Short mmCIF file of C-alpha atoms and ligand atoms in Angstrom, two decimals:
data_model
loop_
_atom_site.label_atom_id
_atom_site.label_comp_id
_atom_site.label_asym_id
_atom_site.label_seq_id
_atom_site.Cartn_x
_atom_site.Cartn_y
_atom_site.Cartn_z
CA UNK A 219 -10.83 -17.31 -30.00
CA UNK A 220 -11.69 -21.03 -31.46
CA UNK A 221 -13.81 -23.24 -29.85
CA UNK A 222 -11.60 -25.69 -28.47
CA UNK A 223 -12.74 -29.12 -26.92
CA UNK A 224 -11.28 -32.21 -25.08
CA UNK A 225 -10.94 -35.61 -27.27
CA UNK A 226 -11.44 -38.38 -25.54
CA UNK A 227 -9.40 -40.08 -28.23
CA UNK A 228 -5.94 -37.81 -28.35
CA UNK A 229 -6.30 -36.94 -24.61
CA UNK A 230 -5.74 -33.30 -25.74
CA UNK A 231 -7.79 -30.60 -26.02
CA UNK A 232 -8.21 -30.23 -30.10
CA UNK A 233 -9.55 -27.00 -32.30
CA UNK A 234 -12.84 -27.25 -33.45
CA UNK A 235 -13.86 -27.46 -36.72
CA UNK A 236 -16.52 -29.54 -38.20
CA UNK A 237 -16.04 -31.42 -41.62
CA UNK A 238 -18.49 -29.37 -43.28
CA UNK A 239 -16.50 -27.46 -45.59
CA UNK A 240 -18.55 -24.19 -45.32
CA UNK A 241 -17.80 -24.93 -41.51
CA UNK A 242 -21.05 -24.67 -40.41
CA UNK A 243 -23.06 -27.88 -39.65
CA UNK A 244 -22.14 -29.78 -37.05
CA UNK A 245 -23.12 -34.05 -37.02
CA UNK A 246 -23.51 -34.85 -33.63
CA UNK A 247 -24.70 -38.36 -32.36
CA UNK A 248 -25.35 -38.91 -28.67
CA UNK A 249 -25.92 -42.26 -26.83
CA UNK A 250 -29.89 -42.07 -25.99
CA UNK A 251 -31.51 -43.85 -22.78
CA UNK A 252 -32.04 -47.99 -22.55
CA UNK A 253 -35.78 -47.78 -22.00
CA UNK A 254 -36.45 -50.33 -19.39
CA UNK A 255 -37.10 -47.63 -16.56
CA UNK A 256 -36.50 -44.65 -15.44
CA UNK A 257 -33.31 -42.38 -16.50
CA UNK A 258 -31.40 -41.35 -13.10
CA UNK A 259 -29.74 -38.38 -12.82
CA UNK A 260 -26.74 -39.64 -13.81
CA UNK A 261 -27.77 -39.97 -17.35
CA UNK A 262 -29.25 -36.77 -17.16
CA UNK A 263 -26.25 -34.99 -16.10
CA UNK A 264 -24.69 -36.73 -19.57
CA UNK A 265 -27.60 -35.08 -21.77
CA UNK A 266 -27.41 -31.86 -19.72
CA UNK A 267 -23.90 -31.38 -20.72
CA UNK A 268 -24.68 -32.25 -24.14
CA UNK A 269 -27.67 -29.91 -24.32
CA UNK A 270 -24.91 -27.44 -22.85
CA UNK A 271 -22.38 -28.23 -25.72
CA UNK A 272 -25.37 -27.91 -28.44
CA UNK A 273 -26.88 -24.63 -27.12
CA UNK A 274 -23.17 -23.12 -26.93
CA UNK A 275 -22.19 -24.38 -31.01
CA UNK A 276 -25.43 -22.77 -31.83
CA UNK A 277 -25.23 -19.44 -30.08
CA UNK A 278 -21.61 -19.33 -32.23
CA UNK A 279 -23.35 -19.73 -35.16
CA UNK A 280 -23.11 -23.36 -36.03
CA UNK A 281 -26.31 -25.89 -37.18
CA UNK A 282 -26.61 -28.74 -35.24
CA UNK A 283 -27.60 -31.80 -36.73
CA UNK A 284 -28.09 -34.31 -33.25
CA UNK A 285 -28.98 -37.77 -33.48
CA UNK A 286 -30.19 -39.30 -29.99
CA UNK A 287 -30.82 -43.15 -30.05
CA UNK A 288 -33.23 -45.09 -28.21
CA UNK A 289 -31.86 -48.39 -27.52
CA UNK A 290 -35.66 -50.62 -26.95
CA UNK A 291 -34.05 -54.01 -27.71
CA UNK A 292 -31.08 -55.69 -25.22
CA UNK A 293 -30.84 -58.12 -22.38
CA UNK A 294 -32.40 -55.29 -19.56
CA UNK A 295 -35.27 -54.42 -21.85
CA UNK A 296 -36.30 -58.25 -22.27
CA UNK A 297 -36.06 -59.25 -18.81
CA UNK A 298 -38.04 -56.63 -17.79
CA UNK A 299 -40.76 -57.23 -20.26
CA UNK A 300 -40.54 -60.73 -19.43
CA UNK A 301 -41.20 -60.05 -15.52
CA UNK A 302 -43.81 -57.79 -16.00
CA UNK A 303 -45.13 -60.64 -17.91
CA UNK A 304 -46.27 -57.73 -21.13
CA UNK A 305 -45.19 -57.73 -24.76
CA UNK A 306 -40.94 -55.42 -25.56
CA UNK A 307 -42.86 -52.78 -27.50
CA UNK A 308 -45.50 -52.33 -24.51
CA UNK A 309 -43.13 -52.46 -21.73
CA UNK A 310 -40.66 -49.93 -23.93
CA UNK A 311 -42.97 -47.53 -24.36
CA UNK A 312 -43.86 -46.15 -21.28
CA UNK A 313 -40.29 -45.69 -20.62
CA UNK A 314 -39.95 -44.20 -23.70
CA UNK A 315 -43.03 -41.96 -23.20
CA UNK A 316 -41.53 -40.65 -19.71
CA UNK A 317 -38.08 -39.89 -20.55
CA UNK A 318 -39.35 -37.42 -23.44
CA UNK A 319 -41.26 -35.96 -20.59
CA UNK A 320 -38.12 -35.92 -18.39
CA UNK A 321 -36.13 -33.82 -21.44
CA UNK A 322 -39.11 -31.51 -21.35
CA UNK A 323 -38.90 -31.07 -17.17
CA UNK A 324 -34.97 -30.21 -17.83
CA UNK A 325 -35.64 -27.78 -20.85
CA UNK A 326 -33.43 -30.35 -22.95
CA UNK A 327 -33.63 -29.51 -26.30
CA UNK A 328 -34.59 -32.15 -28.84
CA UNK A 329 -32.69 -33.79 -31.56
CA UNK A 330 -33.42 -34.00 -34.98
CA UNK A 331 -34.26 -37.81 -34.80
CA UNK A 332 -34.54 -40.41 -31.97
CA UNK A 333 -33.88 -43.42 -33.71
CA UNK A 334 -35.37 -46.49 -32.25
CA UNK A 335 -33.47 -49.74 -32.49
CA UNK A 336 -36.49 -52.34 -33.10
CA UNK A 337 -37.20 -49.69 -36.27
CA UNK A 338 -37.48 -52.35 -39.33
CA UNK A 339 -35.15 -49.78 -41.00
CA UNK A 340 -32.48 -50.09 -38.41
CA UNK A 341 -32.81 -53.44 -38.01
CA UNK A 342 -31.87 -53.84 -42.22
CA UNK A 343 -29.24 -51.59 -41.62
CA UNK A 344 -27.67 -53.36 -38.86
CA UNK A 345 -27.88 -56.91 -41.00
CA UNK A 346 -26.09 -55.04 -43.36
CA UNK A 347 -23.20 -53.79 -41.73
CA UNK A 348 -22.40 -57.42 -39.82
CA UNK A 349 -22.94 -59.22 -43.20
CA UNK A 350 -20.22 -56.58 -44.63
CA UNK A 351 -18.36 -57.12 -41.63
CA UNK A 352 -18.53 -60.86 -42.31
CA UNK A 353 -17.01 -60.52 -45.97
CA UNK A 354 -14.27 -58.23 -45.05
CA UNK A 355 -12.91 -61.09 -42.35
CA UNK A 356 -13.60 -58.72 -39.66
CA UNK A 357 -16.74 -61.12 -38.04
CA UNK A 358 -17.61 -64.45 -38.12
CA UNK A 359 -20.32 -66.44 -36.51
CA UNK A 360 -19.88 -68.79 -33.51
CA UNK A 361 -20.51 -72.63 -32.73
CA UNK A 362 -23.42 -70.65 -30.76
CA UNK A 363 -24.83 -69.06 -33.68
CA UNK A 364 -23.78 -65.68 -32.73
CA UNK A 365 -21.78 -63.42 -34.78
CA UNK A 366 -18.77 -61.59 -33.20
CA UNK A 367 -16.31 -59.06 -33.94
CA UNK A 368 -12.68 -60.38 -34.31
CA UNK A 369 -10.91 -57.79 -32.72
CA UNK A 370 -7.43 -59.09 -33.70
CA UNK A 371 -8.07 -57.68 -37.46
CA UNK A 372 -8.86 -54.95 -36.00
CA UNK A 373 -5.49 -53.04 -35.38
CA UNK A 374 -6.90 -49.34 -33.67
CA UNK A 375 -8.63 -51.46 -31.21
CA UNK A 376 -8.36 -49.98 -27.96
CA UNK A 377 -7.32 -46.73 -29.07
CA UNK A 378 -10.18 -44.45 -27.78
CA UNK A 379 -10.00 -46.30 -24.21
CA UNK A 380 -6.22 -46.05 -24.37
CA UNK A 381 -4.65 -49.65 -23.64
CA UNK A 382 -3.61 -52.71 -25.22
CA UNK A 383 -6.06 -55.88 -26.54
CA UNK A 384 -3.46 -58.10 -25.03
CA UNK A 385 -3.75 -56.99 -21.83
CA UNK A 386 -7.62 -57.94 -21.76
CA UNK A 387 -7.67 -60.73 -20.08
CA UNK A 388 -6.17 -59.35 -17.04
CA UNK A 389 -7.83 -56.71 -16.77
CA UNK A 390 -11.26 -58.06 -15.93
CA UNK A 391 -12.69 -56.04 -18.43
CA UNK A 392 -14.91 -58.42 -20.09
CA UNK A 393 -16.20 -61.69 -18.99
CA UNK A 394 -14.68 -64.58 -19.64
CA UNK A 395 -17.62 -66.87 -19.45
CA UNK A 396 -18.28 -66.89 -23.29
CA UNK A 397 -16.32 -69.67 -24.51
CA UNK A 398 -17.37 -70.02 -28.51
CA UNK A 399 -15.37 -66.83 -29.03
CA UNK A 400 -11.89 -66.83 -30.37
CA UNK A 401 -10.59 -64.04 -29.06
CA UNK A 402 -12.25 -63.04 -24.95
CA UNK A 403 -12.55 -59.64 -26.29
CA UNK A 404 -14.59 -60.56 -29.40
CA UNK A 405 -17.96 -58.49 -28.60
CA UNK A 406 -21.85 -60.00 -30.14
CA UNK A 407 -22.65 -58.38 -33.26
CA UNK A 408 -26.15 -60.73 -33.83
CA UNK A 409 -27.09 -62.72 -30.49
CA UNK A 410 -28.79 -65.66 -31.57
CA UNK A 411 -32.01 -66.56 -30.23
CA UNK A 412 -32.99 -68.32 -27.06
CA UNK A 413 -35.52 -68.91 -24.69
CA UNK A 414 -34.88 -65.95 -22.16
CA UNK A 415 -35.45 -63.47 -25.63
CA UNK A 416 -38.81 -65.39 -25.86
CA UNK A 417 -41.30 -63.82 -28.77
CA UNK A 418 -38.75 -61.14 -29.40
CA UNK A 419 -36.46 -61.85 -31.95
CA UNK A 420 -35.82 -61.20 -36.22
CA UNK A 421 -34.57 -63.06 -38.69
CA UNK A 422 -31.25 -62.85 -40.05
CA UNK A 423 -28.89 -64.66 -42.42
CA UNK A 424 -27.36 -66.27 -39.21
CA UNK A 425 -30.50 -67.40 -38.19
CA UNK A 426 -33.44 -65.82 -35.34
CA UNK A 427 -31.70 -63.21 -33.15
CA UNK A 428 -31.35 -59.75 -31.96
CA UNK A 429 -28.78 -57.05 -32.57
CA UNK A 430 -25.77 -56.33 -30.06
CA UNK A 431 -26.23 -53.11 -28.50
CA UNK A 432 -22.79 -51.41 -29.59
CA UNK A 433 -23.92 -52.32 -33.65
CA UNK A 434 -27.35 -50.28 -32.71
CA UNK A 435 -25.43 -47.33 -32.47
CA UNK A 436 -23.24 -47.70 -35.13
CA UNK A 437 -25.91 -48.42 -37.74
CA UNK A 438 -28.45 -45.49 -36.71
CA UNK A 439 -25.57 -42.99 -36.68
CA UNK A 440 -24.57 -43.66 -40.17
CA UNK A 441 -28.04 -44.15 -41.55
CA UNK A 442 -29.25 -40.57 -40.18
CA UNK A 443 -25.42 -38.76 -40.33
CA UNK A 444 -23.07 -40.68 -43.07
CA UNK A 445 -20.54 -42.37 -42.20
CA UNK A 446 -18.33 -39.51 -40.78
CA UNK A 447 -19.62 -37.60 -37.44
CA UNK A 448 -18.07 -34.66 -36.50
CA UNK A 449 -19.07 -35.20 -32.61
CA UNK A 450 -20.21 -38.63 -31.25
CA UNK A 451 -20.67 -37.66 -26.73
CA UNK A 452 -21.81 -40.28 -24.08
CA UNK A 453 -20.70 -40.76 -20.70
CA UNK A 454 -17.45 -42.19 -19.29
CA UNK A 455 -19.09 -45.73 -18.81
CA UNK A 456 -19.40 -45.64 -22.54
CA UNK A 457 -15.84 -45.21 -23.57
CA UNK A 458 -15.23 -49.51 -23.00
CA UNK A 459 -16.63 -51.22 -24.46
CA UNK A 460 -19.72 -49.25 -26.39
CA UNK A 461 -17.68 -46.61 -28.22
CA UNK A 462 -14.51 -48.76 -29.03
CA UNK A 463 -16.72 -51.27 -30.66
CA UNK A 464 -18.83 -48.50 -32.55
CA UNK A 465 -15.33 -47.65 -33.92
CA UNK A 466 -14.65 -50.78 -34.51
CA UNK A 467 -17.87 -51.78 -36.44
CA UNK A 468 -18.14 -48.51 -38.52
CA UNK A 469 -14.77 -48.22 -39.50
CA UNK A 470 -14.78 -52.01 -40.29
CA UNK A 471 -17.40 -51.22 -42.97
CA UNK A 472 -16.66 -47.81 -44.32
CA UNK A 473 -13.23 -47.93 -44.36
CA UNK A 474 -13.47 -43.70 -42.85
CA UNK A 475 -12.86 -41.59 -39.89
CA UNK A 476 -16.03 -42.14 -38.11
CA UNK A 477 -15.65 -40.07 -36.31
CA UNK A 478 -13.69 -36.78 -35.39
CA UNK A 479 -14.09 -35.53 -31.43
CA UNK A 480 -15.07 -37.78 -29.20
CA UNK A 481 -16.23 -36.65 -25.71
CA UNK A 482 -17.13 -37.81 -22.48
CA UNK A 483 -19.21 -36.94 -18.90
CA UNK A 484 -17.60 -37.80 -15.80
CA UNK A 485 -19.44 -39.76 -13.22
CA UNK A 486 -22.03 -38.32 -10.76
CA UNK A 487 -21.25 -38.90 -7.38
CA UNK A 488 -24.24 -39.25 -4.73
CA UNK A 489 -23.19 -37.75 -0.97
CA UNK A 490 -19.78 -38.81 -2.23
CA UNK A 491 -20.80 -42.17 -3.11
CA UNK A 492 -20.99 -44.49 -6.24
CA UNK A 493 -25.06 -44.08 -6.91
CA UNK A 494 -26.78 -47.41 -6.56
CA UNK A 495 -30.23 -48.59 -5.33
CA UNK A 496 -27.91 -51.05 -3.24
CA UNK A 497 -26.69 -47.87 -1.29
CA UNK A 498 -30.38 -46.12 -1.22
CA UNK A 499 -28.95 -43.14 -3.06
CA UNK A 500 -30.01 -44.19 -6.21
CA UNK A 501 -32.34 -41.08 -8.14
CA UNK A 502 -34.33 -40.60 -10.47
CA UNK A 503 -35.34 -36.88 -12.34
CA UNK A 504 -38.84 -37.92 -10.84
CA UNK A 505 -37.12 -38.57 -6.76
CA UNK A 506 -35.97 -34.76 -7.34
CA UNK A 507 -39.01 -33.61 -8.28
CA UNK A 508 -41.07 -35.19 -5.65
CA UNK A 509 -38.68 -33.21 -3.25
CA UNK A 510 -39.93 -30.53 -4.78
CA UNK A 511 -37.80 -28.96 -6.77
CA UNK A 512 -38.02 -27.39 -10.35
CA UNK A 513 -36.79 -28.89 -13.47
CA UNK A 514 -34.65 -25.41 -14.32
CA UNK A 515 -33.42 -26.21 -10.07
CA UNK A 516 -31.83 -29.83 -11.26
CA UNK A 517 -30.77 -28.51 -14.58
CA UNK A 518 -29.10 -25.73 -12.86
CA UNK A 519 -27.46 -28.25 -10.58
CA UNK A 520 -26.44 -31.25 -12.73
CA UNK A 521 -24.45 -28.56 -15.19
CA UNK A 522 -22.99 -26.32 -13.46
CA UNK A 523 -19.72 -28.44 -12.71
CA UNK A 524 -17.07 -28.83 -16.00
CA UNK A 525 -18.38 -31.87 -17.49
CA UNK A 526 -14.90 -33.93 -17.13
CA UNK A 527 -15.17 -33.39 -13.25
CA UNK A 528 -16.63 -35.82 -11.35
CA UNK A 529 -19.86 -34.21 -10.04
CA UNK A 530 -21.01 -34.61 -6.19
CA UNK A 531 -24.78 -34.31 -6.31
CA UNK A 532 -26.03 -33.20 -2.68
CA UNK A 533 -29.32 -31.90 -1.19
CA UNK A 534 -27.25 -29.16 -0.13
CA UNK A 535 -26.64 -28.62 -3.54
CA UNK A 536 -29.94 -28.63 -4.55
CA UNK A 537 -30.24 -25.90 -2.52
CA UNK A 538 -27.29 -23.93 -3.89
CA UNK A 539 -29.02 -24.39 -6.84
CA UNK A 540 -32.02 -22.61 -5.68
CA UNK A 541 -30.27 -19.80 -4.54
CA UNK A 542 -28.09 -19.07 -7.42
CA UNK A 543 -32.01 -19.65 -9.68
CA UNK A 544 -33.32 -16.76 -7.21
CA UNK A 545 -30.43 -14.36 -7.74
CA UNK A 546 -30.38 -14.30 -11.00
CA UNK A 547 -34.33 -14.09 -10.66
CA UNK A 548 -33.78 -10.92 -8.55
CA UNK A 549 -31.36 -9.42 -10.43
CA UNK A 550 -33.79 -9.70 -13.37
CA UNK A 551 -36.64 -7.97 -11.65
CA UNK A 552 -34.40 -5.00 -11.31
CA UNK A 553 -33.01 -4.97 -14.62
CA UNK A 554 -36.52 -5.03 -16.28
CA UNK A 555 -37.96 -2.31 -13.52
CA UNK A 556 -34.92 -0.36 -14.82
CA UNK A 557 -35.34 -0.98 -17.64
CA UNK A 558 -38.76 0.30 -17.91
CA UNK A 559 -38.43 3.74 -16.08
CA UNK A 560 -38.96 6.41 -18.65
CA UNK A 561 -38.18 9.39 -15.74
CA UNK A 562 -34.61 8.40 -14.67
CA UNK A 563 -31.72 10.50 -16.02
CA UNK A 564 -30.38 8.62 -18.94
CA UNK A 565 -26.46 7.45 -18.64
CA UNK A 566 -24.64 9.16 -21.43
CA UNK A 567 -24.16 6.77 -24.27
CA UNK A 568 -20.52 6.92 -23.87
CA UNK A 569 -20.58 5.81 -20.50
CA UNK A 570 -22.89 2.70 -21.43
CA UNK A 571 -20.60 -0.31 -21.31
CA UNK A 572 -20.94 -3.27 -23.57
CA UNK A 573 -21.80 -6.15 -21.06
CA UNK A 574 -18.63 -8.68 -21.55
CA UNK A 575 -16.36 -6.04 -21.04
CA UNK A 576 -17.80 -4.81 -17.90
CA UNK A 577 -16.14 -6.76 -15.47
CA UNK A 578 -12.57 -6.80 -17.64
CA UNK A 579 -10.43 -5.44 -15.12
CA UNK A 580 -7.53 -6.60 -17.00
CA UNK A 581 -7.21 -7.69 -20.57
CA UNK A 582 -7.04 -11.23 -20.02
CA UNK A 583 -10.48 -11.72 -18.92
CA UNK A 584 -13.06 -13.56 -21.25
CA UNK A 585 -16.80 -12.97 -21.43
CA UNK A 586 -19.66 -15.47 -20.77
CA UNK A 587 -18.93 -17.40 -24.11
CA UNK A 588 -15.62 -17.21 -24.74
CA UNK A 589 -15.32 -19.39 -21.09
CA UNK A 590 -17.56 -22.09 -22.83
CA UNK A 591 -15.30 -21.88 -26.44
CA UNK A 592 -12.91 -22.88 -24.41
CA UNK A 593 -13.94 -27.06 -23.89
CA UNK A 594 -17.58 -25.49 -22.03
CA UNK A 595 -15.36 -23.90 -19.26
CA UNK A 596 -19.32 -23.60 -17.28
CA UNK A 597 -17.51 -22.68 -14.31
CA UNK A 598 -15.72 -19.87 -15.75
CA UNK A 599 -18.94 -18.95 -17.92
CA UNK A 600 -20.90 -19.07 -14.36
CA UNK A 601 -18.56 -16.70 -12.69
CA UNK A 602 -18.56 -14.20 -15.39
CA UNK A 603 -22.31 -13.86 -15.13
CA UNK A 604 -22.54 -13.79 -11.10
CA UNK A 605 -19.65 -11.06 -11.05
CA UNK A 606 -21.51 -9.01 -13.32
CA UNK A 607 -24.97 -9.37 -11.34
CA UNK A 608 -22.85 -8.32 -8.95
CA UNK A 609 -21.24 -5.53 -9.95
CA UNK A 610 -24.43 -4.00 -12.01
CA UNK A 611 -26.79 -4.96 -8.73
CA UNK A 612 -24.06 -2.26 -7.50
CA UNK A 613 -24.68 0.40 -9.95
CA UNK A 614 -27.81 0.12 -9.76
CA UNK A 615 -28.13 0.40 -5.91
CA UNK A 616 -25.50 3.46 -6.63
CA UNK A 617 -28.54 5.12 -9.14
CA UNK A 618 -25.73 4.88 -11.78
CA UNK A 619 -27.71 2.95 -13.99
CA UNK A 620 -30.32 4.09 -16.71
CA UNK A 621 -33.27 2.41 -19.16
CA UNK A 622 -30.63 1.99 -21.42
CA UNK A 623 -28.10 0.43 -19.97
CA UNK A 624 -30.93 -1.88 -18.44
CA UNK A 625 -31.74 -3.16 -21.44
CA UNK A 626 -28.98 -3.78 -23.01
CA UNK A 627 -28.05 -6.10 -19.82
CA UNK A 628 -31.34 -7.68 -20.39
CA UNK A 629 -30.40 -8.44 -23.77
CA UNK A 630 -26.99 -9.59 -22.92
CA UNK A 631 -28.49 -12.07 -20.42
CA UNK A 632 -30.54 -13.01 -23.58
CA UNK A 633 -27.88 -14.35 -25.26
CA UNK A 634 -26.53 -16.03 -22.07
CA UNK A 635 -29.80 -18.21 -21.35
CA UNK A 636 -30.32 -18.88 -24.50
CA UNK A 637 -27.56 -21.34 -23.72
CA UNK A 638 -28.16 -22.27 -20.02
CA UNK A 639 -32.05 -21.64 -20.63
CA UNK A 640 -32.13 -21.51 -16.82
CA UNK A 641 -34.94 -18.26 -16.92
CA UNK A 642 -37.69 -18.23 -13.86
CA UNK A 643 -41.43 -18.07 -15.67
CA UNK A 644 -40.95 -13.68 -15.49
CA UNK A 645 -38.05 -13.78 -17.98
CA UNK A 646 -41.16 -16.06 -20.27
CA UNK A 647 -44.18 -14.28 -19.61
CA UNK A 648 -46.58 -14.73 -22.77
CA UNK A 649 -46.45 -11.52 -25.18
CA UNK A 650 -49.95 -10.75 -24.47
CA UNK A 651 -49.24 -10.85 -20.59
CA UNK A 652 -45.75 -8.91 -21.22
CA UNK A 653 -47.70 -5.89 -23.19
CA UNK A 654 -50.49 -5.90 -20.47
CA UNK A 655 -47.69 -5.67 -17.95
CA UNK A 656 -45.86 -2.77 -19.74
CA UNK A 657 -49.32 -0.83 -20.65
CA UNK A 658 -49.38 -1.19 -16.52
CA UNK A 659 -46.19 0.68 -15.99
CA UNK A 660 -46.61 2.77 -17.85
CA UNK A 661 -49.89 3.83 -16.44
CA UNK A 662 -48.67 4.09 -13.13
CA UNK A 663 -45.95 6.72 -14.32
CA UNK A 664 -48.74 8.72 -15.44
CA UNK A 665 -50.37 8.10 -12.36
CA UNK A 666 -53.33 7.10 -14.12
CA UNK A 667 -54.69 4.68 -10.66
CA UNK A 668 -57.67 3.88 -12.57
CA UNK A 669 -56.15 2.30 -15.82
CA UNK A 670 -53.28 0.58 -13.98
CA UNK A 671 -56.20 -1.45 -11.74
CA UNK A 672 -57.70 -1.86 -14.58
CA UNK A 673 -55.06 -3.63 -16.29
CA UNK A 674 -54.17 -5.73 -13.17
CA UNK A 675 -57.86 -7.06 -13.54
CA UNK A 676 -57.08 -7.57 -17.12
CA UNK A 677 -53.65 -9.90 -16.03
CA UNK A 678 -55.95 -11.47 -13.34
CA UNK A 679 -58.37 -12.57 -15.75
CA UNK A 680 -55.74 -13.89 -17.74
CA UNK A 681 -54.51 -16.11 -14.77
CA UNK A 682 -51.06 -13.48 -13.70
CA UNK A 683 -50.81 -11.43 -10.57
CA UNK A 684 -49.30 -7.82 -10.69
CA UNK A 685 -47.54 -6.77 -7.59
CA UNK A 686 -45.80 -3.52 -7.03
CA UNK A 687 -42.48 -3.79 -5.34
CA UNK A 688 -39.88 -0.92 -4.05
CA UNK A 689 -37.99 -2.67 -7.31
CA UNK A 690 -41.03 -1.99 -9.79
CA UNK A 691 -43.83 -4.04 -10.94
CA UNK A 692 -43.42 -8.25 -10.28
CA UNK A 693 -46.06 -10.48 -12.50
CA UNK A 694 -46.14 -13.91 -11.11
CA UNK A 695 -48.58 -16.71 -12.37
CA UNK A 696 -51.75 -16.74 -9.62
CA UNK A 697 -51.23 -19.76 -7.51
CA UNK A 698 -48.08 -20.75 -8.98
CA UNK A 699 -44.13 -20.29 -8.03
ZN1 LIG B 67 -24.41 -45.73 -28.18
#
């Protein structure tokens, strides 16, 4: 089955295939954080679903090549630099500092490059691209110094957002208090300089300024990818105006298909409300942690709803969450306690069943991954794993189960985390710890007392309890969850 996904610019779920023609890498470009505090949990359900999509291309074979930027440079960055009365780069950098830590906390996987949009390099690059724009007709700079797109020689204009340039002005959809534009939709390319931007600013052909944020993203996606992506992802919000003016901008200057599947996050709902400080439901991945819960907790909760469904984020939730974590945690414990018992009667190798057929009562159902080839169906995906904890928590309360059917689950669930990556500390235990803990078992099926307290002395020392269990042997960090 092909990996399909949904294109925010058809409206129709579209085969995938990447423009590599070996078919193998994959440009991806992502719309990073705005570093002037810290990312909610909104943004993080955006780059949970994209560390979803990633993981899931990968496990099918495919090489990634992401691009995350860090926009450090627009009107939210300054004004907060301004009120806490310190230098862009200082007050950036903190923020910037914290949200890698944040990616760590929710096992996000890192892209190739984070671009930063004060770089000198993507500064030149931007230049570039507006003075191209510029020449080709497609820009032109205002009584107020700034440079704007002219959307009207522009014809795909509001394709990806799906409506009509005329009907702008009614809309509301962009301000109307600019009044050196020609056209109300026209969007800043170069923002010339004044005194709310105080020491920040660069010099340009038009004169001191800073870079628009849509022309950011254009210019560090085609100086790290080329000029033709095969995924660009953000959330809803960006569709208007961000992504239809990155369109706009790069295809103004290359003249190609920037790019080829667009996709999109729905909105995270709070309690069934619009998050916003104004409302005091407003989080942060730090609020959630205070509350104590675990990073692999929120990343287990902010992904486990299809990513074009709005998603209701609850404290009931939360705990959900927990309890689906400790499940699987459970179900674990028995697999590897299985898995390890030399004495059991083996299953006959014919009766060992490869693990995405095992709950295939009929021939239409799919296994773990082909639910997520088809547009990251996580809901499906989640359902095929909890029916078969299910059903092999059954065999194995039935004795039906052997070593060797235990490990071959545990390997199956292998390939399944290494896309959710949602694994308690157990499934992670060092390979020091791991032998020690094995050497242990099998000590105690020898009944050799003396060597098995030995080697729990041995895991103490190293910081790891052993307990024994009517499931088998549980190693847990000392002191820790
Ligand atoms: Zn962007």
């Amino acid at each position: 089955m092909p990996i399909r996904l949904f294109n925010t610019y058809s409206r129709a779920l579209e085969e995938f295939r990447p423009l590599d023609p070996a078919g193998r890498v994959v440009k991806m470009y992502t719309c990073g954080p705005t570093v002037y505090s810290h990312a909610h949990i909104g943004n993080f359900r955006a780059y949970l679903f994209e560390d979803l999509l990633q993981r899931h291309l990968e496990s099918r074979g495919f090489q990634v090549r992401r691009v995350m930027n860090i926009t450090d440079v627009d009107d939210k960055t300054i004004r907060g630099s301004r009120e806490a009365s310190v230098p862009l780069a200082e007050f950036t950098s903190g923020f910037k500092k914290a949200f890698f830590d944040d990616l760590d906390t929710l096992r996000i996987k890192r892209a190739d490059s984070f671009p930063e949009a004060t770089d000198p390099r993507e500064i030149a690059k931007m230049i570039e691209m507006i003075g191209t724009l510029i020449e080709r007709g497609l820009a032109y700079q205002a009584e107020d110094k700034s440079v704007y797109f002219r959307i009207n020689k522009f014809p795909d204009y509001g394709k990806l957002a799906h409506f009509n340039v005329e009907e702008l002005r009614s809309t509301g959809r962009v301000k109307s208090d600019e009044y050196d534009k020609e056209h109300i939709g026209d969007f800043a390319l170069w923002k010339a300089w004044d005194e709310a931007d105080g020491a920040v600013k660069w010099e340009s052909p038009w004169g001191d300024g800073r870079p628009g944020w849509h022309i950011e993203c254009s210019a560090m996606a085609t100086q790290l990818l080329g000029d033709e992506l095969d995924i660009h992802c953000g959330g809803v919000d960006n569709i208007f105006p961000h992504h239809e003016a990155e369109i706009a901008q790069t295809e103004g200057c290359t003249g190609k298909k920037f790019v080829r599947y667009w996709m999109h996050c729905a909105h995270l709902m709070v309690e069934g409300q619009k998050m916003a400080k104004s409302l005091g439901n407003f989080y942060t991945l730090r609020d959630v942690i205070a509350k104590g819960y675990s990073g692999r907790e929120v990343r287990y909760a902010l992904m486990r709803v299809h990513y074009r469904a709005p998603l209701n984020f609850t404290w009931e939730g939360m705990e959900e969450a927990r309890q689906a974590l400790g499940r699987i945690d459970d179900w674990l414990e028995r697999l590897r306690a299985h898995a390890s018992e030399t004495k059991t009667t083996e299953a006959p190798s014919s009766k060992l069943q490869a693990p995405e057929k095992l709950q295939a009562p009929n021939e239409e159902s799919r296994g773990f991954h082909e639910e997520l080839d088809d547009d990251l169906n996580i809901s499906g995906a989640l359902g095929v794993l909890f029916e078969t904890i299910r059903e092999t928590n059954r065999r194995m309360d039935a004795a039906e189960m052997g070593a060797e059917e235990a490990k071959a689950w545990l390997e199956w669930w292998k390939s399944v985390d290494g896309v959710l990556r949602i694994s308690g500390e157990q499934a992670e235990l060092p390979a020091e710890i791991l032998q020690l803990a094995e050497a242990r078992v099998q000590a105690r099926l020898a009944k050799d007392w003396r060597k098995s307290d030995e080697l729990r002395d041995e895991l103490a020392a190293r910081g790891w309890e052993a307990r024994d269990t009517k499931d088998g042997q549980k190693i847990t960090r000392r002191g820790g969850t």
